[in-house]
Tab-separated table of C-alpha atoms in Angstrom:
chain	number	residue	atom	x	y	z
H	625	MET	CA	109.442	65.779	126.099
H	626	GLU	CA	106.307	64.482	125.055
H	627	SER	CA	106.546	61.256	122.974
H	628	ARG	CA	105.272	61.902	118.987
H	629	SER	CA	103.871	59.450	116.822
H	630	SER	CA	105.282	58.696	113.591
H	631	GLY	CA	104.739	61.160	111.162
H	632	GLU	CA	104.587	64.061	113.923
H	633	ASP	CA	107.418	66.670	113.140
H	634	ALA	CA	109.850	66.325	115.963
H	635	SER	CA	110.228	70.272	116.147
H	636	ALA	CA	106.550	70.417	116.925
H	637	VAL	CA	105.810	71.891	120.567
H	638	THR	CA	104.645	69.750	123.378
H	639	LYS	CA	101.388	69.750	124.822
H	640	ASP	CA	102.479	71.759	127.832
H	641	GLN	CA	104.099	74.358	125.577
H	642	ILE	CA	100.963	74.630	123.711
H	643	PHE	CA	98.811	75.201	126.807
H	644	GLU	CA	101.307	77.971	127.563
H	645	PHE	CA	101.215	79.297	124.334
H	646	PHE	CA	97.504	80.173	124.417
H	647	ARG	CA	97.616	80.964	128.372
H	648	ARG	CA	100.085	83.884	127.348
H	649	LEU	CA	97.897	85.026	124.514
H	650	ALA	CA	95.060	84.882	126.763
H	651	GLU	CA	96.828	86.883	129.547
H	652	ASP	CA	97.872	89.502	126.947
H	653	ASN	CA	94.299	89.777	125.255
H	654	PRO	CA	91.605	88.368	127.519
H	655	ASN	CA	88.735	89.120	125.114
H	656	PRO	CA	89.997	88.621	121.635
H	657	GLU	CA	87.802	90.018	119.067
H	658	THR	CA	87.681	89.920	115.319
H	659	GLU	CA	88.391	92.884	113.006
H	660	LEU	CA	85.377	91.289	110.727
H	661	GLU	CA	82.068	93.109	111.531
H	662	TYR	CA	79.005	90.710	112.294
H	663	GLY	CA	75.891	90.946	114.405
H	664	ASN	CA	75.444	87.370	115.402
H	665	ALA	CA	77.426	84.065	115.662
H	666	TYR	CA	75.831	82.972	112.296
H	667	GLN	CA	77.233	85.956	110.566
H	668	LEU	CA	80.649	85.568	112.127
H	669	VAL	CA	81.074	82.275	110.701
H	670	VAL	CA	80.145	83.479	107.295
H	671	ALA	CA	82.406	86.222	107.621
H	672	VAL	CA	85.238	83.946	108.326
H	673	ALA	CA	84.521	81.536	105.724
H	674	LEU	CA	84.917	84.954	103.469
H	675	SER	CA	88.130	86.262	104.996
H	676	ALA	CA	90.219	83.604	103.239
H	677	GLN	CA	92.896	84.952	100.979
H	678	ALA	CA	90.750	88.384	101.778
H	679	THR	CA	91.180	91.373	103.978
H	680	ASP	CA	88.914	92.175	106.846
H	681	VAL	CA	88.493	95.598	105.354
H	682	GLY	CA	87.264	93.785	102.014
H	683	VAL	CA	84.967	91.351	103.718
H	684	ASN	CA	83.462	94.155	105.769
H	685	LYS	CA	82.576	96.239	102.658
H	686	ALA	CA	80.847	93.002	101.024
H	687	THR	CA	78.976	91.802	103.949
H	688	ARG	CA	77.525	94.983	105.418
H	689	ALA	CA	74.600	94.998	102.901
H	690	LEU	CA	74.636	91.116	102.941
H	691	PHE	CA	74.224	91.124	106.555
H	692	ALA	CA	71.355	93.755	106.489
H	693	LYS	CA	69.383	90.672	105.008
H	694	VAL	CA	70.705	87.533	106.226
H	695	ASP	CA	71.097	86.573	109.683
H	696	ASN	CA	70.848	82.965	109.914
H	697	PRO	CA	71.259	79.998	108.044
H	698	GLN	CA	67.444	79.727	106.570
H	699	ALA	CA	67.884	83.499	105.335
H	700	MET	CA	71.345	82.343	103.562
H	701	LEU	CA	69.507	79.462	101.654
H	702	ASP	CA	66.454	81.866	100.662
H	703	LEU	CA	68.910	84.121	99.235
H	704	GLY	CA	70.645	81.411	97.064
H	705	LEU	CA	73.892	80.858	95.609
H	706	GLU	CA	73.442	83.484	92.947
H	707	GLY	CA	72.147	86.102	95.447
H	708	LEU	CA	74.752	85.299	97.636
H	709	ILE	CA	77.491	85.785	94.577
H	710	ALA	CA	75.993	89.279	93.744
H	711	HIS	CA	77.018	90.211	97.619
H	712	ILE	CA	80.676	88.926	97.626
H	713	LYS	CA	81.738	89.356	94.151
H	714	THR	CA	84.137	91.973	95.194
H	715	ILE	CA	85.989	89.346	97.305
H	716	GLY	CA	88.595	87.056	95.518
H	717	LEU	CA	87.127	83.474	94.833
H	718	PHE	CA	83.769	84.476	95.506
H	719	ASN	CA	82.575	81.679	93.467
H	720	SER	CA	84.045	78.980	95.678
H	721	LYS	CA	83.461	80.800	98.680
H	722	ALA	CA	80.005	81.253	97.894
H	723	LYS	CA	79.433	77.644	97.433
H	724	THR	CA	81.161	76.882	100.968
H	725	VAL	CA	78.829	79.526	102.644
H	726	ILE	CA	75.846	78.007	101.383
H	727	ALA	CA	76.904	74.232	102.428
H	728	LEU	CA	78.156	75.646	105.723
H	729	TRP	CA	77.213	73.227	108.659
H	730	PHE	CA	76.827	75.748	111.369
H	731	GLY	CA	76.999	75.287	115.000
H	732	GLN	CA	80.063	72.952	115.037
H	733	GLU	CA	83.439	74.169	116.949
H	734	THR	CA	86.097	74.412	114.252
H	735	PHE	CA	89.356	76.561	113.354
H	736	ALA	CA	88.945	78.047	110.074
H	737	VAL	CA	92.460	78.374	108.836
H	738	ASP	CA	93.175	81.520	107.008
H	739	THR	CA	96.602	82.930	105.532
H	740	HIS	CA	97.726	84.085	109.367
H	741	ILE	CA	96.492	81.060	110.930
H	742	PHE	CA	98.548	78.960	108.290
H	743	ARG	CA	101.647	81.048	108.767
H	744	VAL	CA	101.547	81.059	112.549
H	745	GLY	CA	100.822	77.458	112.971
H	746	ASN	CA	103.617	76.259	110.620
H	747	ARG	CA	105.992	79.176	111.695
H	748	THR	CA	105.654	78.099	115.381
H	749	GLY	CA	105.457	74.596	115.114
H	750	LEU	CA	102.260	74.658	116.827
H	751	ALA	CA	100.323	73.128	113.945
H	752	LYS	CA	102.613	72.335	110.797
H	753	GLY	CA	100.931	71.275	107.657
H	754	LYS	CA	101.331	71.641	103.871
H	755	THR	CA	97.559	72.940	103.409
H	756	PRO	CA	95.137	74.532	105.409
H	757	GLU	CA	93.033	71.497	106.035
H	758	LYS	CA	96.222	69.612	107.726
H	759	VAL	CA	96.910	72.575	110.062
H	760	GLU	CA	93.205	72.956	110.972
H	761	GLU	CA	93.200	69.173	111.585
H	762	LYS	CA	96.252	69.513	114.108
H	763	LEU	CA	94.797	72.617	115.836
H	764	GLU	CA	91.527	70.472	116.400
H	765	LYS	CA	93.621	67.876	117.938
H	766	ARG	CA	95.921	70.240	120.022
H	767	VAL	CA	94.243	73.504	121.150
H	768	PRO	CA	93.102	72.717	124.939
H	769	GLN	CA	90.154	74.068	126.539
H	770	PRO	CA	89.765	76.700	128.252
H	771	PHE	CA	91.358	78.390	124.973
H	772	ARG	CA	89.299	76.600	122.238
H	773	LEU	CA	86.956	79.487	121.992
H	774	GLY	CA	89.468	82.114	121.661
H	775	ALA	CA	92.224	80.565	119.973
H	776	HIS	CA	91.297	81.259	116.388
H	777	HIS	CA	90.869	85.120	117.217
H	778	TRP	CA	94.225	84.966	119.183
H	779	LEU	CA	96.228	83.295	116.136
H	780	ILE	CA	94.706	85.934	113.632
H	781	LEU	CA	95.710	88.677	115.805
H	782	HIS	CA	99.103	87.454	116.360
H	783	GLY	CA	99.903	86.738	112.926
H	784	ARG	CA	98.456	90.112	111.672
H	785	TYR	CA	100.310	92.187	114.096
H	786	ILE	CA	103.111	90.101	115.827
H	787	CYS	CA	103.944	87.060	113.531
H	788	LYS	CA	104.014	89.064	110.180
H	789	ALA	CA	104.203	87.092	106.925
H	790	ARG	CA	107.857	89.385	105.814
H	791	THR	CA	109.311	90.264	109.099
H	792	PRO	CA	108.017	88.523	112.431
H	793	GLU	CA	108.137	91.078	115.277
H	794	CYS	CA	109.526	88.419	117.467
H	795	TRP	CA	111.143	90.940	119.889
H	796	GLN	CA	107.698	91.916	120.985
H	797	CYS	CA	106.242	88.332	121.048
H	798	LYS	CA	104.605	87.004	124.403
H	799	VAL	CA	105.359	83.220	123.111
H	800	VAL	CA	109.099	83.611	121.295
H	801	ASP	CA	110.340	81.241	123.750
H	802	LEU	CA	107.696	78.564	122.464
H	803	CYS	CA	108.185	78.909	119.216
H	804	SER	CA	110.157	76.645	116.963
H	805	HIS	CA	111.104	79.288	114.220
H	806	ARG	CA	114.664	79.067	113.293
H	807	LYS	CA	115.106	82.452	112.072
H	808	LYS	CA	113.485	84.707	114.790
H	809	VAL	CA	114.019	88.277	114.701
H	810	LEU	CA	114.741	89.180	118.316
H	811	GLU	CA	115.888	92.863	117.900
H	812	LYS	CA	113.571	95.623	116.173
H	813	PRO	CA	115.375	96.857	112.842
H	814	LYS	CA	116.536	100.034	112.769
H	815	GLY	CA	114.033	102.718	111.389
H	816	ARG	CA	110.526	100.591	112.449
């Protein structure tokens, strides 16, 4: 086992386990794609920022008209805070999200932590933290190359379709043996 610094959770997975975690997700889905609609990398960053505590369906509805007008950071600044709010007011927390989008520092590699990534990071031991910021901080330190580019999508998709909030579908999980979750559901419940 890898040694851990004080403050690290003793149930956290090792570097080798983290590598194997992402290797298996990559093997199962070599080209992960988000379900968010976007036309370029900047629009994807904006859509991800808007997706926190919102459904992809809701974000897609709000961003269709927005992305017809805005496809780069300068166009977003030209639209302004009030213009952005007018486009995204159907999404929860639209005021704070609009401020975040206007302030984005585009082009930086990052792990935006939504509800799925927060749950998967904590449940599996991959990146435990009490806040999305703490989970993001740990993912930044732990996710190795060559998985950094796809990690965000793999974790969201894994959380949405396998490591579900109410009943994780551990019986079909590719990384179940690497997971530190204590209440694994290893058999498919009857009627599912």
